[in-house]
Amino acid sequence: MMDLPINASIHQTLSDTDKLIIDLEVTSRCNATCGFCPRSVMPDTKSYISINTVEKLAQNIMEGPQRHIVLCGIGESLLHPHIEQIIKILSDANAIVAMTSNGALMSGEKFRQLLNVGLKTINFSINAATASMHEAVMGMKNFDQVIANVENALEIKKNLNADVKINISFVACEQNIHETETFVKNWLNSSADQIWLHPINNRAGLLVPGMSPIKIDAFATNYLHDKRVIVDLFRYSTEMYSICKIAKNLAFISADGTMRLCAMDYQRITDYGNIINESLQQLQFEKLSGFLKGDYNKLCKDCDFCPSDLKNKLAHDSAEV
């Protein structure tokens, strides 16, 4: 186990949460069965975050710099029965609130309600250009309804001149990679703010067969001069002190309020405290200092995001065993 010293400058860096993005899991329930999401290994797929937990987080971020909170995690946020109240609490705490959704439940009425309570960004995860591929990749049979819901949201935004960004995302894998260009073309013809292309990662070694990681470097070149097409959001994030860039830049808080190492912890094997009892700053420090002390092997050793220096050391250690 690698145990690195934590000097004063590193301590300050680990304690700095000013630019930290909070990835908040409001529910572990989902109405999709995406092949790139190994939810079957989760110990609990039916949790909802409590309003008390949301209020504790809001108290944490009330002071200081404005923070970004993405309602995402593992489940479908629109399944939470009090999603409007959650967004309002966080917005009232000066947070910029975003949400990721598969779009199936985003009716026009629901979208207007979310705008009214302060939602600033909605990221629709569609991952296909055709109904057959949508069903194959996400296990959903409502492609036409999803597309209609997204187009309706775009129209509502236009009519209201609403201050909200609407992004459309595509997780590229072996199954759907041939639909990527069609997907981009379709949504470039819409008023969507951005089209996101994500290379599938190996989910810390938990991907099912047929969902192998795939490179999308060619698309980064093809769309280099199109500012609306974002290829691999973490492409240019830098590694530091052998700390995972995901763990450093994102604070993943699961539905029970626990700070996990990241969203790849489907099996919930990491625990750095709970936002109900501790500050966001302390939780982030405990997480990253634990990482530096070697608290990573169970989750990180098989992950695509594992820092190169650490991956090399783990490979070397394994070779010596």
Short mmCIF file of C-alpha atoms in Angstrom, two decimals:
data_model
loop_
_atom_site.label_atom_id
_atom_site.label_comp_id
_atom_site.label_asym_id
_atom_site.label_seq_id
_atom_site.Cartn_x
_atom_site.Cartn_y
_atom_site.Cartn_z
CA MET A 1 0.00 0.00 0.00
CA MET A 2 1.43 3.35 -1.05
CA ASP A 3 1.43 5.96 1.71
CA LEU A 4 2.47 9.42 0.55
CA PRO A 5 3.27 12.26 2.97
CA ILE A 6 0.71 15.04 3.10
CA ASN A 7 2.59 18.32 3.34
CA ALA A 8 1.04 21.73 3.99
CA SER A 9 0.57 22.67 0.32
CA ILE A 10 -1.12 19.36 -0.47
CA HIS A 11 -3.26 19.72 2.65
CA GLN A 12 -4.42 23.11 1.42
CA THR A 13 -5.19 21.70 -2.03
CA LEU A 14 -7.16 18.80 -0.61
CA SER A 15 -9.14 21.13 1.61
CA ASP A 16 -10.01 23.50 -1.23
CA THR A 17 -13.63 22.91 -2.28
CA ASP A 18 -14.19 26.22 -4.08
CA LYS A 19 -14.27 24.59 -7.53
CA LEU A 20 -15.63 21.26 -6.40
CA ILE A 21 -18.62 19.97 -8.38
CA ILE A 22 -21.10 18.04 -6.25
CA ASP A 23 -22.58 14.94 -7.84
CA LEU A 24 -25.69 14.32 -5.75
CA GLU A 25 -27.57 11.06 -6.01
CA VAL A 26 -31.17 11.91 -5.17
CA THR A 27 -32.35 8.36 -5.81
CA SER A 28 -30.83 5.00 -6.64
CA ARG A 29 -34.01 3.98 -8.49
CA CYS A 30 -34.02 4.00 -12.28
CA ASN A 31 -36.50 3.32 -15.07
CA ALA A 32 -33.75 2.34 -17.53
CA THR A 33 -31.47 -0.69 -17.66
CA CYS A 34 -28.41 0.69 -19.45
CA GLY A 35 -25.81 -1.92 -20.32
CA PHE A 36 -23.04 0.47 -19.27
CA CYS A 37 -24.51 0.91 -15.78
CA PRO A 38 -23.85 -2.18 -13.58
CA ARG A 39 -26.66 -1.45 -11.14
CA SER A 40 -27.14 -5.18 -10.48
CA VAL A 41 -24.18 -5.13 -8.07
CA MET A 42 -25.62 -2.31 -5.95
CA PRO A 43 -26.74 -3.27 -2.44
CA ASP A 44 -29.70 -0.88 -2.66
CA THR A 45 -31.51 0.22 -5.81
CA LYS A 46 -34.58 1.72 -4.15
CA SER A 47 -33.27 4.61 -2.01
CA TYR A 48 -34.43 8.23 -2.01
CA ILE A 49 -32.42 11.05 -0.50
CA SER A 50 -34.16 12.66 2.47
CA ILE A 51 -35.09 16.34 2.55
CA ASN A 52 -33.11 16.60 5.79
CA THR A 53 -29.96 15.44 3.99
CA VAL A 54 -30.54 17.98 1.21
CA GLU A 55 -31.02 20.73 3.80
CA LYS A 56 -27.75 19.77 5.51
CA LEU A 57 -25.92 20.03 2.20
CA ALA A 58 -27.57 23.39 1.56
CA GLN A 59 -26.33 24.65 4.93
CA ASN A 60 -22.81 23.58 3.93
CA ILE A 61 -22.80 25.57 0.71
CA MET A 62 -24.76 28.61 1.86
CA GLU A 63 -21.60 30.58 2.58
CA GLY A 64 -18.64 31.07 0.29
CA PRO A 65 -18.34 30.63 -3.48
CA GLN A 66 -21.24 29.55 -5.64
CA ARG A 67 -21.13 25.81 -6.23
CA HIS A 68 -22.37 23.55 -9.00
CA ILE A 69 -24.55 20.61 -8.00
CA VAL A 70 -25.50 17.93 -10.52
CA LEU A 71 -28.48 15.75 -9.62
CA CYS A 72 -27.22 12.57 -11.16
CA GLY A 73 -25.59 9.73 -9.30
CA ILE A 74 -26.84 6.29 -10.28
CA GLY A 75 -30.61 6.69 -10.55
CA GLU A 76 -33.14 8.75 -12.50
CA SER A 77 -33.62 11.99 -10.58
CA LEU A 78 -37.16 12.58 -11.84
CA LEU A 79 -38.30 9.48 -9.93
CA HIS A 80 -37.84 11.34 -6.63
CA PRO A 81 -41.33 12.43 -5.47
CA HIS A 82 -39.97 15.74 -4.09
CA ILE A 83 -37.54 16.67 -6.85
CA GLU A 84 -38.92 20.22 -7.14
CA GLN A 85 -38.42 20.82 -3.41
CA ILE A 86 -34.85 19.49 -3.62
CA ILE A 87 -33.95 21.85 -6.46
CA LYS A 88 -35.52 24.82 -4.68
CA ILE A 89 -33.62 24.13 -1.44
CA LEU A 90 -30.32 23.96 -3.29
CA SER A 91 -31.06 26.95 -5.52
CA ASP A 92 -32.01 29.02 -2.50
CA ALA A 93 -28.59 28.08 -1.05
CA ASN A 94 -26.95 29.85 -4.02
CA ALA A 95 -26.13 26.65 -5.91
CA ILE A 96 -26.18 26.32 -9.69
CA VAL A 97 -28.32 23.20 -10.03
CA ALA A 98 -28.06 20.85 -12.99
CA MET A 99 -29.74 17.52 -13.62
CA THR A 100 -29.11 14.45 -15.73
CA SER A 101 -32.19 12.57 -16.95
CA ASN A 102 -33.08 9.97 -19.56
CA GLY A 103 -36.02 12.22 -20.49
CA ALA A 104 -38.78 9.64 -20.23
CA LEU A 105 -40.58 11.47 -17.41
CA MET A 106 -39.85 15.03 -18.56
CA SER A 107 -43.32 16.24 -19.51
CA GLY A 108 -43.87 19.86 -20.43
CA GLU A 109 -45.54 20.49 -17.08
CA LYS A 110 -42.67 18.90 -15.19
CA PHE A 111 -40.09 20.94 -17.11
CA ARG A 112 -41.90 24.20 -16.31
CA GLN A 113 -42.04 23.24 -12.63
CA LEU A 114 -38.29 22.60 -12.57
CA LEU A 115 -37.60 25.93 -14.24
CA ASN A 116 -39.76 27.70 -11.66
CA VAL A 117 -37.71 26.31 -8.75
CA GLY A 118 -34.36 27.23 -10.25
CA LEU A 119 -33.01 24.43 -12.47
CA LYS A 120 -30.20 25.89 -14.60
CA THR A 121 -29.05 22.92 -16.71
CA ILE A 122 -30.65 19.71 -17.90
CA ASN A 123 -28.52 17.00 -19.51
CA PHE A 124 -30.60 14.49 -21.44
CA SER A 125 -28.85 11.12 -21.69
CA ILE A 126 -30.22 9.48 -24.85
CA ASN A 127 -27.29 7.43 -26.20
CA ALA A 128 -28.88 6.44 -29.52
CA ALA A 129 -30.10 7.82 -32.82
CA THR A 130 -32.74 5.14 -33.42
CA ALA A 131 -35.47 3.44 -31.41
CA SER A 132 -33.93 -0.01 -31.82
CA MET A 133 -30.55 1.14 -30.50
CA HIS A 134 -32.19 3.08 -27.66
CA GLU A 135 -33.86 -0.13 -26.54
CA ALA A 136 -30.68 -2.18 -26.99
CA VAL A 137 -28.44 0.20 -25.03
CA MET A 138 -30.85 1.57 -22.41
CA GLY A 139 -33.53 -1.11 -22.21
CA MET A 140 -36.27 1.41 -22.94
CA LYS A 141 -39.09 1.13 -25.50
CA ASN A 142 -40.15 4.78 -25.50
CA PHE A 143 -37.63 6.42 -27.84
CA ASP A 144 -40.22 8.47 -29.72
CA GLN A 145 -41.68 9.79 -26.47
CA VAL A 146 -38.24 10.68 -25.13
CA ILE A 147 -37.38 12.61 -28.30
CA ALA A 148 -40.76 14.38 -28.16
CA ASN A 149 -40.16 15.32 -24.51
CA VAL A 150 -36.73 16.79 -25.28
CA GLU A 151 -37.99 18.70 -28.30
CA ASN A 152 -40.86 20.03 -26.20
CA ALA A 153 -38.42 21.20 -23.51
CA LEU A 154 -36.41 23.02 -26.18
CA GLU A 155 -39.56 24.70 -27.44
CA ILE A 156 -40.62 25.74 -23.92
CA LYS A 157 -37.19 27.22 -23.31
CA LYS A 158 -37.46 29.22 -26.53
CA ASN A 159 -40.98 30.45 -25.84
CA LEU A 160 -40.19 31.48 -22.27
CA ASN A 161 -36.70 32.74 -23.10
CA ALA A 162 -35.76 30.66 -20.07
CA ASP A 163 -32.33 30.88 -18.44
CA VAL A 164 -31.57 27.17 -18.71
CA LYS A 165 -29.07 25.13 -20.70
CA ILE A 166 -30.26 21.97 -22.43
CA ASN A 167 -27.55 19.47 -23.37
CA ILE A 168 -27.90 16.12 -25.12
CA SER A 169 -25.46 13.33 -24.26
CA PHE A 170 -24.33 10.11 -25.90
CA VAL A 171 -22.27 7.41 -24.17
CA ALA A 172 -20.37 5.72 -26.99
CA CYS A 173 -19.86 1.95 -26.78
CA GLU A 174 -19.33 -0.92 -29.20
CA GLN A 175 -23.05 -1.29 -29.76
CA ASN A 176 -23.92 2.28 -30.71
CA ILE A 177 -20.67 3.80 -32.02
CA HIS A 178 -21.93 3.59 -35.62
CA GLU A 179 -24.83 5.93 -34.74
CA THR A 180 -22.62 8.66 -33.29
CA GLU A 181 -22.43 10.90 -36.35
CA THR A 182 -26.16 10.63 -37.02
CA PHE A 183 -26.84 11.46 -33.38
CA VAL A 184 -24.65 14.57 -33.54
CA LYS A 185 -26.14 15.70 -36.86
CA ASN A 186 -29.70 15.32 -35.58
CA TRP A 187 -29.13 17.40 -32.46
CA LEU A 188 -26.96 20.02 -34.17
CA ASN A 189 -30.08 20.75 -36.20
CA SER A 190 -31.95 21.49 -32.96
CA SER A 191 -31.57 24.39 -30.53
CA ALA A 192 -29.77 22.23 -27.94
CA ASP A 193 -26.95 24.14 -26.26
CA GLN A 194 -24.40 21.34 -26.46
CA ILE A 195 -24.05 17.76 -27.65
CA TRP A 196 -21.85 15.66 -25.37
CA LEU A 197 -20.00 12.54 -26.53
CA HIS A 198 -18.67 10.37 -23.71
CA PRO A 199 -16.36 7.40 -24.20
CA ILE A 200 -17.68 4.56 -22.11
CA ASN A 201 -15.36 3.72 -19.22
CA ASN A 202 -15.03 0.30 -17.70
CA ARG A 203 -16.96 1.19 -14.54
CA ALA A 204 -14.04 0.06 -12.37
CA GLY A 205 -14.09 -3.36 -14.03
CA LEU A 206 -17.82 -3.98 -13.65
CA LEU A 207 -18.93 -3.63 -17.28
CA VAL A 208 -20.97 -6.50 -18.71
CA PRO A 209 -19.71 -8.38 -21.81
CA GLY A 210 -20.26 -6.45 -25.05
CA MET A 211 -19.82 -3.09 -23.36
CA SER A 212 -16.07 -2.72 -23.68
CA PRO A 213 -14.49 0.74 -23.44
CA ILE A 214 -14.02 2.39 -26.82
CA LYS A 215 -11.87 5.28 -28.03
CA ILE A 216 -13.55 8.32 -29.57
CA ASP A 217 -10.45 10.35 -30.38
CA ALA A 218 -11.50 10.59 -34.03
CA PHE A 219 -14.63 12.47 -33.02
CA ALA A 220 -12.54 14.92 -31.00
CA THR A 221 -10.71 15.70 -34.23
CA ASN A 222 -13.84 15.80 -36.40
CA TYR A 223 -15.67 18.25 -34.14
CA LEU A 224 -12.65 20.23 -32.99
CA HIS A 225 -13.99 23.50 -34.39
CA ASP A 226 -17.62 23.00 -33.41
CA LYS A 227 -18.07 24.56 -29.97
CA ARG A 228 -21.45 22.89 -29.49
CA VAL A 229 -19.99 19.38 -29.63
CA ILE A 230 -18.08 18.41 -26.49
CA VAL A 231 -16.04 15.22 -26.80
CA ASP A 232 -15.02 13.61 -23.50
CA LEU A 233 -15.65 16.10 -20.72
CA PHE A 234 -12.65 14.87 -18.68
CA ARG A 235 -10.27 14.70 -21.63
CA TYR A 236 -8.12 17.63 -20.53
CA SER A 237 -8.35 17.27 -16.75
CA THR A 238 -4.88 16.88 -15.30
CA GLU A 239 -3.69 14.40 -12.69
CA MET A 240 -2.02 15.65 -9.52
CA TYR A 241 -0.15 13.88 -6.73
CA SER A 242 -1.37 10.54 -8.11
CA ILE A 243 -4.91 11.55 -7.19
CA CYS A 244 -7.73 10.48 -9.47
CA LYS A 245 -9.05 13.52 -11.36
CA ILE A 246 -12.63 12.32 -10.86
CA ALA A 247 -12.24 12.01 -7.10
CA LYS A 248 -10.48 15.37 -6.96
CA ASN A 249 -12.97 17.39 -9.01
CA LEU A 250 -16.25 15.69 -8.13
CA ALA A 251 -17.80 15.03 -4.73
CA PHE A 252 -20.12 12.06 -5.07
CA ILE A 253 -22.72 11.95 -2.32
CA SER A 254 -24.99 8.91 -2.40
CA ALA A 255 -28.69 8.93 -1.54
CA ASP A 256 -28.02 8.19 2.13
CA GLY A 257 -25.76 11.25 2.43
CA THR A 258 -22.46 9.33 2.43
CA MET A 259 -19.43 10.73 0.62
CA ARG A 260 -18.09 7.97 -1.65
CA LEU A 261 -14.83 7.98 -3.57
CA CYS A 262 -16.80 8.42 -6.80
CA ALA A 263 -19.87 7.28 -8.70
CA MET A 264 -17.95 4.16 -9.81
CA ASP A 265 -18.46 2.79 -6.31
CA TYR A 266 -21.56 0.83 -7.27
CA GLN A 267 -20.91 -1.68 -4.51
CA ARG A 268 -20.65 1.09 -1.88
CA ILE A 269 -17.33 -0.07 -0.48
CA THR A 270 -15.99 3.41 0.31
CA ASP A 271 -17.26 5.67 3.09
CA TYR A 272 -15.71 9.00 4.09
CA GLY A 273 -18.45 10.25 6.40
CA ASN A 274 -21.90 11.71 6.00
CA ILE A 275 -22.97 15.22 5.02
CA ILE A 276 -25.54 15.14 7.83
CA ASN A 277 -22.77 15.10 10.45
CA GLU A 278 -19.71 16.65 8.77
CA SER A 279 -18.82 19.55 6.52
CA LEU A 280 -18.32 19.20 2.78
CA GLN A 281 -14.77 20.45 3.18
CA GLN A 282 -13.94 17.83 5.80
CA LEU A 283 -15.51 15.02 3.79
CA GLN A 284 -13.55 15.96 0.68
CA PHE A 285 -10.32 16.17 2.67
CA GLU A 286 -10.91 12.78 4.27
CA LYS A 287 -11.60 11.27 0.87
CA LEU A 288 -8.51 12.60 -0.89
CA SER A 289 -6.12 12.17 2.03
CA GLY A 290 -7.36 8.59 2.31
CA PHE A 291 -6.61 8.16 -1.37
CA LEU A 292 -3.06 9.38 -0.84
CA LYS A 293 -2.62 6.94 2.03
CA GLY A 294 -3.52 4.03 -0.21
CA ASP A 295 -7.26 3.68 0.41
CA TYR A 296 -8.02 2.83 -3.19
CA ASN A 297 -7.12 -0.75 -4.07
CA LYS A 298 -10.56 -2.34 -3.86
CA LEU A 299 -12.13 0.16 -6.24
CA CYS A 300 -9.41 1.87 -8.25
CA LYS A 301 -7.06 -0.87 -9.39
CA ASP A 302 -9.31 -1.87 -12.32
CA CYS A 303 -10.64 1.59 -13.19
CA ASP A 304 -9.91 3.47 -16.43
CA PHE A 305 -9.60 6.72 -14.48
CA CYS A 306 -6.86 5.41 -12.18
CA PRO A 307 -3.92 7.88 -12.40
CA SER A 308 -1.10 6.61 -14.60
CA ASP A 309 1.55 6.72 -11.84
CA LEU A 310 -0.67 4.80 -9.47
CA LYS A 311 -1.70 2.31 -12.16
CA ASN A 312 1.95 1.61 -12.91
CA LYS A 313 2.69 1.06 -9.24
CA LEU A 314 -0.26 -1.27 -8.80
CA ALA A 315 0.83 -3.25 -11.85
CA HIS A 316 4.37 -3.44 -10.46
CA ASP A 317 3.12 -4.57 -7.05
CA SER A 318 0.95 -7.25 -8.64
CA ALA A 319 3.87 -8.52 -10.70
CA GLU A 320 5.94 -8.93 -7.54
CA VAL A 321 3.32 -11.00 -5.74
#
